[in-house]
Structure formats: C-alpha cells, structure tokens
Amino acid sequence: MERWEQFQGVYVHTPFCLQKCLYCDFPSYAGFTEAVRQQYVEALCREIKLRSLQRELPVAENATVYFGGGTPTVLSVGQIQNIVACLKEYGWWKEPAEATIEANPGTVDAEKLKALREIGFNRISLGVQSLQNNELRALGRIHTAEEALRAIDEAKLAGFQRVNADLISGIPCQTVESFRDTMNQILQMNLSHISAYCLILEEGTPLERLVSSGRVTLPDEDISYLMYEMTTEILAQAGLRRYEISNCAKPGQESLHNIVYWHYEPYAAFGVGACTFNGKERRTNTADVQEYIKGWRKEGPVPQNDDNTMNGKDTSSVPMLSAEKEKKGVTDLLHSSVNEYRGLWQTEPLDRRIQISEAMIMGLRMTEGADINKMEKRFDINIMNYYGKEIQTLLDKKLAECEDGKLRLTTYGMRFGNRVFEKFI
C-alpha cells in the first residue's frame, strides 16, 4: 500500500488559550471556563470514537500524532491523558514515529512537562516567538523571555530530546539587533529544531486593525528581508539545516508530522476547526466551540458487535442500535451513525487538477523539492508535459532547478516562494 493510501498523520486541536494573541486568526479562544473545557474533551473523544466507525482510510502503523492549538497545555494533564487514551483505544494512536504537543511557555512547568513525556509525547513545540519582552507584549503573548528559556530547560530535563522553538520576525518594534539577540540566545539552548516565520498580518485580527489605523508600525520591507537572510545564515552556521521555507533542523530532527503535510499525504484531524485530508477531499469541522460541544456530545447510534465489542474494545455502555438499523448492511450502519453529525463539518471535494496543483506547491516548500517520480506514479501523468511551460519559466529565471527527479526552488527562488507557487494554481 502506498503512503498516500493511508492516514500518515493524526492532528488533535485544542481551541483554548489563556489570552488570544493579537496576530492569531486560528480557531482559538480565551475566556472559556474549566467546565466548558471538560465538555470539549468529552465531545472530542466522542468524535474520535464515532469517526473510527467510518474511517475513510486505514491509519498507518507509524502515523505521526500532533496536538496543536490554541494551546493544548491549557488542558489539564488528566484531560490530555484521556484524549490520548481515546486515540489509542480507537486505533488512531498506534506506534507513532513522532508524537508532538504544542505548548505556550506560560502554561507549563517542570511537573506538567514530565507528565506529558510520560503520557507518550516525544517532541514538544514551544511558542517562544521572541526573547524580547517588549516584542512579546506587542504580540499579546502571556509569557516572558525568562519563562520561555526556563520552559526549554525544563522540557529537556523532563526527557524531551526533541524540542522546537517557534520564532517570529517582522514584529512591531523589532529591530535587526533585537532579532539577532533573540537568535543568539535561542542558539545557546542547543535545540534540534527551529521554526522561523515572518509575521503575516491576517485580516480581521486586532494587530491588523492596529496597523491599518496607524497606531502600530511594522519593520519596513528592507529590515524584514535582512531578518529573513539572517535567520537562514545564523541557523545554518549552528548546524540547523533549512529543510522547508520556514523550518530548520539538525539532521534527522525534522518535523515528521509536518512533512506529512508537505508530502501531500493524508491526515486525520479532530476538534474545533480541524481539517482532515484523505487525498481526494478536505473535511473541516465547525469553528464554533459551543456548536461542536453540543453536536458531538449528543447520544447517537454506535454500531456494535453481538458481544458488545468494537475493534476488540468493550462498548457495553454505548446505546445499542434499533432492530430496524441492525437489518441494514454494515456500510449503511456506519454511514447512518456518522451522518447524524454531518452538520458539524463541511466537505470540499478536490478534483484531480487541484490535487496535482496542491501536491506540487506543498512539495516545493521543501528544500528537497517536489518528487516528480512519485507525483507521476500517484497521479498517472507526465509532470513535465503537464507543467512544462511553467517549469521551464522557473528554470530560465533561476528560481528553480531540476535534478535527480526532484524539482526544487533555488535559494533565490525561496525568497519569492508565493510568486512561484502562483504558477501552479
């Protein structure tokens, strides 16, 4: 079975934050009570359980797991443990090649980090963003630079050998000198992975409104470009190889879960706003927390075997199906059980043209490039014929190069990634 015929990754979304960052447009929200968070965990586990009955694809034995947000570590250790147990029980968490959890440095301590490691997470991604307190305040972050550095140390002591730090350039009040200081400090922590993003002003965010009104000013384009160049240069000197436009890692420490996305492989996703990709369509859950909780917590039909088991697990506490439904075929049973919840997500079919376009764009994000041979096998086409004109233009302008069956962006082309990607839309 080919990799694109199985779920290679499993994503779980936590939509809660202690404080919404000014630049964030993800489905994440502050202000919900502990009672609502518990209700969310219960609804999430029900989605995990019921969707195991109508799995579009098999789950790979080593499928990666990623808990993102929001801030997953706003949840208690017990709540996180319950979610992990549910994933394992219903066949989503098997023997993951990598199990990552995101954390805000202001929401973890030594004890919690140790517990997360014991639960089974072997990689942690810390939202550091900056090590300048004035820049953190400008972003609306709740943690300080000191807390970020302490969280890194404590994560290592807890047993996390794989620690990522997210950094942002182009922050209001940020200078080349302050960014260089952040980079130098983070390198002293000897991390195996750094994600370095340029700040994007997302429409409708508080920061976008502040900039549009003139109340906040961002570094100009020249300064932002200097920071971009500095990121690649400094990290490379420290042995962190750039393997994707915004990600650098020591050899063998790349984010396996994110590579699933960049290789355009299927992944399952659970929770508010989570998006599942099965290779032919995307399924995106509602971004409304209360709607999600109300919908998934309701009792509905769950198919069972005669011995009150499903996939070898006891389900005696789950409501039995009516006699009428039991007379239907297995396929109808599964569809009827999940269809009760169909209003909680939207499905976007992807025709072959879109699949090929997206696979090319995602592949080009990586420094290794898009694997032409795999794409031709997967989509049964000749890529050079399909995109011959577009590819030749990129080659002529030195934006890309083609070697060993891979089409990859040059260092120069990486600067203009979005313009290159437009060629394939």
Short mmCIF file of C-alpha atoms in Angstrom, two decimals:
data_model
loop_
_atom_site.label_atom_id
_atom_site.label_comp_id
_atom_site.label_asym_id
_atom_site.label_seq_id
_atom_site.Cartn_x
_atom_site.Cartn_y
_atom_site.Cartn_z
CA MET A 1 0.00 0.00 0.00
CA GLU A 2 1.33 3.44 -0.95
CA ARG A 3 1.78 6.14 1.67
CA TRP A 4 -0.91 8.29 0.05
CA GLU A 5 -3.41 5.48 0.56
CA GLN A 6 -3.23 5.64 4.39
CA PHE A 7 -3.57 8.31 7.04
CA GLN A 8 0.06 9.20 7.78
CA GLY A 9 -0.71 11.76 10.48
CA VAL A 10 -3.29 12.45 13.18
CA TYR A 11 -3.95 16.01 14.38
CA VAL A 12 -5.90 17.00 17.51
CA HIS A 13 -6.95 20.61 18.01
CA THR A 14 -7.39 22.42 21.32
CA PRO A 15 -9.21 25.73 20.70
CA PHE A 16 -8.45 27.29 24.09
CA CYS A 17 -5.95 29.96 25.09
CA LEU A 18 -5.46 31.96 28.26
CA GLN A 19 -5.23 35.05 26.06
CA LYS A 20 -5.73 35.39 22.31
CA CYS A 21 -2.59 36.70 20.60
CA LEU A 22 -3.08 39.89 18.61
CA TYR A 23 -1.88 38.36 15.33
CA CYS A 24 -3.65 34.99 15.54
CA ASP A 25 -6.51 34.03 13.21
CA PHE A 26 -6.58 30.33 14.16
CA PRO A 27 -9.76 28.88 15.72
CA SER A 28 -8.66 29.58 19.29
CA TYR A 29 -10.49 31.42 22.04
CA ALA A 30 -9.89 32.83 25.50
CA GLY A 31 -12.38 33.07 28.34
CA PHE A 32 -13.93 29.60 28.38
CA THR A 33 -14.39 28.04 31.80
CA GLU A 34 -12.89 24.79 33.04
CA ALA A 35 -16.36 23.23 32.80
CA VAL A 36 -16.53 24.07 29.08
CA ARG A 37 -13.05 22.66 28.54
CA GLN A 38 -14.13 19.39 30.13
CA GLN A 39 -17.24 19.30 27.94
CA TYR A 40 -15.00 19.87 24.95
CA VAL A 41 -12.76 16.95 25.87
CA GLU A 42 -15.82 14.71 26.17
CA ALA A 43 -17.12 15.87 22.77
CA LEU A 44 -13.67 15.42 21.24
CA CYS A 45 -13.45 11.85 22.49
CA ARG A 46 -16.87 11.13 21.04
CA GLU A 47 -15.78 12.44 17.65
CA ILE A 48 -12.67 10.27 17.83
CA LYS A 49 -14.79 7.23 18.72
CA LEU A 50 -17.53 7.68 16.13
CA ARG A 51 -15.20 8.55 13.29
CA SER A 52 -13.34 5.30 13.88
CA LEU A 53 -16.53 3.61 12.62
CA GLN A 54 -16.32 5.28 9.24
CA ARG A 55 -12.61 5.59 8.61
CA GLU A 56 -12.07 6.75 5.04
CA LEU A 57 -8.56 5.26 5.01
CA PRO A 58 -6.55 2.90 7.20
CA VAL A 59 -4.22 4.50 9.74
CA ALA A 60 -0.54 3.78 9.13
CA GLU A 61 1.12 1.88 11.97
CA ASN A 62 3.64 4.69 12.49
CA ALA A 63 1.28 7.60 11.76
CA THR A 64 2.50 10.74 13.50
CA VAL A 65 0.42 12.47 16.17
CA TYR A 66 0.27 16.22 16.74
CA PHE A 67 -1.63 18.12 19.45
CA GLY A 68 -1.97 21.75 18.32
CA GLY A 69 -4.00 24.82 19.06
CA GLY A 70 -4.75 27.18 20.53
CA THR A 71 -2.83 25.99 23.49
CA PRO A 72 -3.13 22.25 24.21
CA THR A 73 -1.34 22.72 27.53
CA VAL A 74 -4.22 24.85 28.81
CA LEU A 75 -5.90 21.48 29.33
CA SER A 76 -5.07 19.53 32.47
CA VAL A 77 -2.76 16.53 32.37
CA GLY A 78 -5.75 14.31 33.08
CA GLN A 79 -7.71 15.73 30.16
CA ILE A 80 -4.79 15.29 27.77
CA GLN A 81 -4.30 11.76 29.08
CA ASN A 82 -7.96 10.96 28.40
CA ILE A 83 -7.69 12.17 24.80
CA VAL A 84 -4.55 10.10 24.21
CA ALA A 85 -6.23 7.03 25.73
CA CYS A 86 -9.21 7.51 23.41
CA LEU A 87 -6.96 7.83 20.36
CA LYS A 88 -5.23 4.59 21.34
CA GLU A 89 -8.46 2.75 22.09
CA TYR A 90 -9.98 3.52 18.70
CA GLY A 91 -6.91 2.92 16.58
CA TRP A 92 -5.69 6.43 15.80
CA TRP A 93 -2.58 6.39 18.02
CA LYS A 94 -0.63 3.24 17.22
CA GLU A 95 3.18 3.35 17.22
CA PRO A 96 3.71 6.95 16.15
CA ALA A 97 7.00 7.81 14.52
CA GLU A 98 6.61 11.10 16.35
CA ALA A 99 4.14 12.48 18.91
CA THR A 100 4.26 16.26 19.29
CA ILE A 101 2.44 18.63 21.60
CA GLU A 102 2.47 22.41 21.30
CA ALA A 103 2.91 24.47 24.44
CA ASN A 104 2.88 28.10 25.45
CA PRO A 105 5.83 28.63 27.82
CA GLY A 106 3.47 30.36 30.22
CA THR A 107 1.30 27.25 30.65
CA VAL A 108 3.84 24.58 31.58
CA ASP A 109 6.11 23.80 34.50
CA ALA A 110 8.55 21.00 35.28
CA GLU A 111 5.86 18.74 36.69
CA LYS A 112 3.49 19.13 33.75
CA LEU A 113 6.27 18.65 31.21
CA LYS A 114 7.35 15.44 32.93
CA ALA A 115 3.76 14.19 32.87
CA LEU A 116 3.41 14.95 29.15
CA ARG A 117 6.57 12.99 28.43
CA GLU A 118 5.24 10.05 30.45
CA ILE A 119 1.93 10.13 28.55
CA GLY A 120 3.87 9.41 25.37
CA PHE A 121 4.79 12.69 23.69
CA ASN A 122 8.38 12.59 22.47
CA ARG A 123 8.54 16.04 20.88
CA ILE A 124 7.40 19.44 22.11
CA SER A 125 6.97 22.67 20.17
CA LEU A 126 7.23 25.82 22.29
CA GLY A 127 5.72 29.08 21.09
CA VAL A 128 8.68 31.26 22.05
CA GLN A 129 8.20 33.82 19.20
CA SER A 130 10.75 36.28 20.66
CA LEU A 131 13.12 36.65 23.58
CA GLN A 132 12.49 40.39 23.91
CA ASN A 133 9.78 41.20 26.43
CA ASN A 134 8.62 44.35 24.63
CA GLU A 135 8.13 42.33 21.44
CA LEU A 136 6.21 39.64 23.29
CA ARG A 137 3.89 42.30 24.70
CA ALA A 138 3.42 43.74 21.20
CA LEU A 139 2.21 40.32 20.05
CA GLY A 140 -0.10 39.85 23.04
CA ARG A 141 1.83 36.85 24.36
CA ILE A 142 1.30 35.88 28.00
CA HIS A 143 4.82 34.65 28.71
CA THR A 144 8.12 36.45 29.23
CA ALA A 145 11.50 35.75 27.69
CA GLU A 146 12.68 34.35 31.02
CA GLU A 147 9.73 31.94 31.15
CA ALA A 148 10.45 30.78 27.60
CA LEU A 149 14.07 29.95 28.40
CA ARG A 150 13.03 28.19 31.59
CA ALA A 151 10.42 26.13 29.70
CA ILE A 152 13.09 24.96 27.25
CA ASP A 153 15.37 23.89 30.08
CA GLU A 154 12.56 22.13 31.93
CA ALA A 155 11.40 20.34 28.78
CA LYS A 156 14.86 18.89 28.34
CA LEU A 157 15.03 17.85 31.98
CA ALA A 158 11.61 16.19 31.59
CA GLY A 159 13.07 13.92 28.91
CA PHE A 160 12.18 15.75 25.69
CA GLN A 161 15.17 15.25 23.46
CA ARG A 162 13.32 16.87 20.57
CA VAL A 163 12.38 20.46 21.33
CA ASN A 164 11.26 23.03 18.76
CA ALA A 165 11.03 26.78 19.27
CA ASP A 166 8.79 28.95 17.11
CA LEU A 167 10.25 32.38 16.32
CA ILE A 168 8.69 35.34 14.50
CA SER A 169 10.37 38.16 12.59
CA GLY A 170 8.75 41.41 11.50
CA ILE A 171 7.23 42.08 14.95
CA PRO A 172 6.21 45.66 15.82
CA CYS A 173 9.17 47.50 17.47
CA GLN A 174 11.54 44.68 16.40
CA THR A 175 14.95 45.67 15.04
CA VAL A 176 17.69 43.74 13.31
CA GLU A 177 19.72 43.96 16.51
CA SER A 178 16.91 42.69 18.75
CA PHE A 179 16.21 39.84 16.35
CA ARG A 180 19.89 38.90 16.28
CA ASP A 181 19.90 38.86 20.09
CA THR A 182 16.88 36.54 20.14
CA MET A 183 18.57 34.23 17.64
CA ASN A 184 21.82 34.17 19.61
CA GLN A 185 20.01 33.39 22.85
CA ILE A 186 17.94 30.61 21.32
CA LEU A 187 21.01 29.02 19.77
CA GLN A 188 22.63 28.85 23.20
CA MET A 189 19.80 26.49 24.19
CA ASN A 190 21.12 23.90 21.68
CA LEU A 191 17.75 23.00 20.19
CA SER A 192 17.30 20.43 17.44
CA HIS A 193 14.64 22.35 15.52
CA ILE A 194 13.69 26.00 14.90
CA SER A 195 10.60 27.23 13.07
CA ALA A 196 11.19 30.82 11.97
CA TYR A 197 8.21 32.63 10.47
CA CYS A 198 7.75 36.11 9.05
CA LEU A 199 4.80 37.85 10.69
CA ILE A 200 1.74 37.87 8.44
CA LEU A 201 -0.99 40.41 9.07
CA GLU A 202 -4.16 38.35 8.89
CA GLU A 203 -7.30 40.27 8.00
CA GLY A 204 -9.63 40.90 10.93
CA THR A 205 -7.05 40.34 13.67
CA PRO A 206 -6.50 43.02 16.33
CA LEU A 207 -2.94 43.56 15.09
CA GLU A 208 -4.13 44.10 11.52
CA ARG A 209 -6.57 46.74 12.73
CA LEU A 210 -3.87 48.46 14.79
CA VAL A 211 -1.51 48.60 11.81
CA SER A 212 -4.24 49.73 9.42
CA SER A 213 -5.19 52.57 11.77
CA GLY A 214 -1.57 53.71 12.05
CA ARG A 215 -1.36 53.03 15.77
CA VAL A 216 1.27 50.33 15.28
CA THR A 217 4.14 50.23 12.78
CA LEU A 218 5.87 47.15 11.44
CA PRO A 219 9.53 46.96 10.37
CA ASP A 220 9.89 48.05 6.74
CA GLU A 221 10.47 45.61 3.89
CA ASP A 222 14.26 46.05 3.85
CA ILE A 223 14.54 45.34 7.58
CA SER A 224 12.27 42.30 7.26
CA TYR A 225 14.39 40.95 4.41
CA LEU A 226 17.56 41.38 6.46
CA MET A 227 15.96 39.34 9.24
CA TYR A 228 14.98 36.65 6.74
CA GLU A 229 18.54 36.42 5.42
CA MET A 230 19.96 36.45 8.94
CA THR A 231 17.72 33.55 10.00
CA THR A 232 18.98 31.18 7.32
CA GLU A 233 22.61 32.21 7.74
CA ILE A 234 22.80 32.05 11.54
CA LEU A 235 20.91 28.77 11.83
CA ALA A 236 22.99 27.13 9.10
CA GLN A 237 26.18 28.12 10.92
CA ALA A 238 24.78 26.43 14.02
CA GLY A 239 24.15 23.17 12.15
CA LEU A 240 20.41 23.60 11.69
CA ARG A 241 19.76 22.85 8.04
CA ARG A 242 16.89 24.55 6.29
CA TYR A 243 14.62 21.79 5.01
CA GLU A 244 11.46 23.84 4.40
CA ILE A 245 10.84 27.52 3.74
CA SER A 246 10.30 28.33 7.43
CA ASN A 247 11.87 25.33 9.20
CA CYS A 248 15.42 24.38 10.09
CA ALA A 249 16.66 21.29 11.91
CA LYS A 250 19.69 19.26 12.78
CA PRO A 251 19.99 16.18 10.53
CA GLY A 252 17.35 13.61 11.45
CA GLN A 253 15.39 16.04 13.63
CA GLU A 254 12.93 17.33 11.03
CA SER A 255 9.24 17.51 11.97
CA LEU A 256 7.88 14.21 10.65
CA HIS A 257 4.29 15.33 11.15
CA ASN A 258 4.69 18.50 9.12
CA ILE A 259 6.46 16.52 6.41
CA VAL A 260 3.22 14.56 6.03
CA TYR A 261 1.57 17.86 5.02
CA TRP A 262 4.39 18.89 2.69
CA HIS A 263 4.41 15.48 1.02
CA TYR A 264 0.66 15.92 0.49
CA GLU A 265 -0.14 12.72 2.33
CA PRO A 266 -3.47 12.01 4.04
CA TYR A 267 -4.04 13.00 7.66
CA ALA A 268 -6.98 12.78 10.06
CA ALA A 269 -7.88 15.71 12.28
CA PHE A 270 -10.17 16.08 15.28
CA GLY A 271 -11.57 19.02 17.19
CA VAL A 272 -12.89 22.51 16.54
CA GLY A 273 -11.78 23.87 13.16
CA ALA A 274 -9.68 20.77 12.45
CA CYS A 275 -9.22 19.81 8.80
CA THR A 276 -8.94 16.20 7.60
CA PHE A 277 -7.43 15.37 4.19
CA ASN A 278 -8.00 11.91 2.72
CA GLY A 279 -6.22 12.56 -0.57
CA LYS A 280 -9.36 13.44 -2.51
CA GLU A 281 -11.29 15.79 -0.27
CA ARG A 282 -10.93 18.04 2.76
CA ARG A 283 -13.30 17.90 5.69
CA THR A 284 -13.26 20.90 8.02
CA ASN A 285 -15.01 20.88 11.39
CA THR A 286 -17.06 23.75 12.68
CA ALA A 287 -15.01 26.53 14.29
CA ASP A 288 -17.75 27.20 16.87
CA VAL A 289 -16.82 25.66 20.24
CA GLN A 290 -20.35 25.54 21.63
CA GLU A 291 -21.78 24.11 18.41
CA TYR A 292 -19.07 21.46 18.38
CA ILE A 293 -19.71 20.50 22.01
CA LYS A 294 -23.48 20.42 21.60
CA GLY A 295 -23.26 18.37 18.42
CA TRP A 296 -20.69 15.75 19.37
CA ARG A 297 -21.80 15.25 22.97
CA LYS A 298 -25.30 14.17 21.96
CA GLU A 299 -26.01 10.46 22.10
CA GLY A 300 -26.36 8.80 18.74
CA PRO A 301 -26.30 5.28 17.31
CA VAL A 302 -22.98 3.47 17.58
CA PRO A 303 -22.70 0.11 15.80
CA GLN A 304 -21.59 -2.82 17.94
CA ASN A 305 -20.80 -6.47 17.55
CA ASP A 306 -23.03 -9.07 19.20
CA ASP A 307 -20.57 -9.43 22.08
CA ASN A 308 -20.70 -5.72 22.93
CA THR A 309 -17.27 -5.09 21.47
CA MET A 310 -15.93 -2.95 18.67
CA ASN A 311 -12.38 -3.44 17.42
CA GLY A 312 -11.91 -5.69 20.45
CA LYS A 313 -12.98 -2.97 22.92
CA ASP A 314 -15.87 -3.17 25.37
CA THR A 315 -18.75 -0.94 24.29
CA SER A 316 -21.46 -2.21 26.59
CA SER A 317 -22.14 1.29 27.89
CA VAL A 318 -22.86 2.63 24.38
CA PRO A 319 -26.52 2.72 23.24
CA MET A 320 -27.48 -0.23 21.03
CA LEU A 321 -28.86 0.26 17.54
CA SER A 322 -32.54 -0.22 16.86
CA ALA A 323 -33.64 -3.51 15.31
CA GLU A 324 -34.51 -1.70 12.09
CA LYS A 325 -30.99 -0.36 11.70
CA GLU A 326 -29.46 -3.70 12.58
CA LYS A 327 -31.13 -5.16 9.48
CA LYS A 328 -29.21 -2.83 7.21
CA GLY A 329 -25.84 -3.65 5.73
CA VAL A 330 -22.68 -2.78 7.63
CA THR A 331 -21.93 0.11 5.29
CA ASP A 332 -25.35 1.63 5.83
CA LEU A 333 -24.93 1.26 9.57
CA LEU A 334 -21.68 3.14 9.59
CA HIS A 335 -22.99 5.88 7.35
CA SER A 336 -26.15 6.30 9.39
CA SER A 337 -24.25 6.58 12.66
CA VAL A 338 -21.87 9.28 11.46
CA ASN A 339 -24.39 11.09 9.26
CA GLU A 340 -26.25 12.11 12.41
CA TYR A 341 -23.37 14.55 12.98
CA ARG A 342 -22.77 15.65 9.38
CA GLY A 343 -23.80 19.25 10.07
CA LEU A 344 -20.69 19.64 12.23
CA TRP A 345 -18.30 19.77 9.29
CA GLN A 346 -18.05 20.89 5.68
CA THR A 347 -16.57 18.79 2.88
CA GLU A 348 -14.56 20.18 -0.03
CA PRO A 349 -14.10 17.73 -2.92
CA LEU A 350 -10.75 18.13 -4.68
CA ASP A 351 -10.67 17.31 -8.37
CA ARG A 352 -7.56 15.83 -9.95
CA ARG A 353 -6.34 19.20 -11.21
CA ILE A 354 -6.44 20.70 -7.69
CA GLN A 355 -4.72 17.65 -6.20
CA ILE A 356 -1.83 17.90 -8.65
CA SER A 357 -1.53 21.66 -8.09
CA GLU A 358 -1.52 21.35 -4.31
CA ALA A 359 0.92 18.45 -4.32
CA MET A 360 3.36 20.48 -6.42
CA ILE A 361 3.07 23.59 -4.26
CA MET A 362 3.47 21.69 -1.00
CA GLY A 363 6.45 19.77 -2.34
CA LEU A 364 8.17 22.96 -3.46
CA ARG A 365 8.04 24.28 0.10
CA MET A 366 10.73 21.75 0.99
CA THR A 367 14.36 22.25 0.03
CA GLU A 368 14.44 18.68 -1.30
CA GLY A 369 11.72 19.76 -3.71
CA ALA A 370 8.73 18.06 -5.26
CA ASP A 371 9.35 14.42 -6.14
CA ILE A 372 8.43 14.25 -9.82
CA ASN A 373 8.61 10.45 -10.00
CA LYS A 374 6.24 9.97 -7.05
CA MET A 375 3.81 12.55 -8.42
CA GLU A 376 3.75 10.87 -11.81
CA LYS A 377 3.05 7.50 -10.22
CA ARG A 378 0.42 8.89 -7.87
CA PHE A 379 -1.49 10.91 -10.47
CA ASP A 380 -0.62 8.89 -13.59
CA ILE A 381 0.66 11.88 -15.54
CA ASN A 382 3.83 13.23 -17.10
CA ILE A 383 4.64 16.26 -14.95
CA MET A 384 6.98 17.84 -17.48
CA ASN A 385 4.21 17.72 -20.08
CA TYR A 386 1.54 18.83 -17.62
CA TYR A 387 3.53 21.79 -16.26
CA GLY A 388 6.20 22.07 -18.96
CA LYS A 389 5.75 25.79 -19.67
CA GLU A 390 5.57 26.77 -16.01
CA ILE A 391 8.61 24.70 -15.05
CA GLN A 392 10.71 25.98 -17.95
CA THR A 393 9.95 29.57 -16.95
CA LEU A 394 11.18 28.90 -13.41
CA LEU A 395 14.31 27.18 -14.69
CA ASP A 396 15.09 30.05 -17.08
CA LYS A 397 14.72 32.61 -14.28
CA LYS A 398 16.91 30.56 -11.92
CA LEU A 399 14.01 30.29 -9.48
CA ALA A 400 14.08 26.50 -9.58
CA GLU A 401 16.27 23.62 -10.63
CA CYS A 402 15.50 20.05 -11.63
CA GLU A 403 17.86 17.26 -10.61
CA ASP A 404 17.58 13.57 -9.66
CA GLY A 405 13.86 13.54 -10.34
CA LYS A 406 13.20 16.47 -7.98
CA LEU A 407 12.01 19.96 -8.87
CA ARG A 408 13.25 22.30 -6.15
CA LEU A 409 13.43 26.01 -5.54
CA THR A 410 16.85 27.62 -5.62
CA THR A 411 17.98 29.77 -2.69
CA TYR A 412 16.97 32.73 -4.81
CA GLY A 413 13.61 31.14 -5.57
CA MET A 414 12.89 30.59 -1.87
CA ARG A 415 12.74 34.38 -1.49
CA PHE A 416 9.81 34.51 -3.90
CA GLY A 417 8.03 31.33 -2.91
CA ASN A 418 4.49 32.68 -3.19
CA ARG A 419 5.13 34.06 -6.67
CA VAL A 420 6.47 30.68 -7.74
CA PHE A 421 3.51 28.83 -6.26
CA GLU A 422 1.11 31.02 -8.25
CA LYS A 423 2.47 29.41 -11.42
CA PHE A 424 0.85 26.13 -10.38
CA ILE A 425 -2.58 27.44 -9.33
#
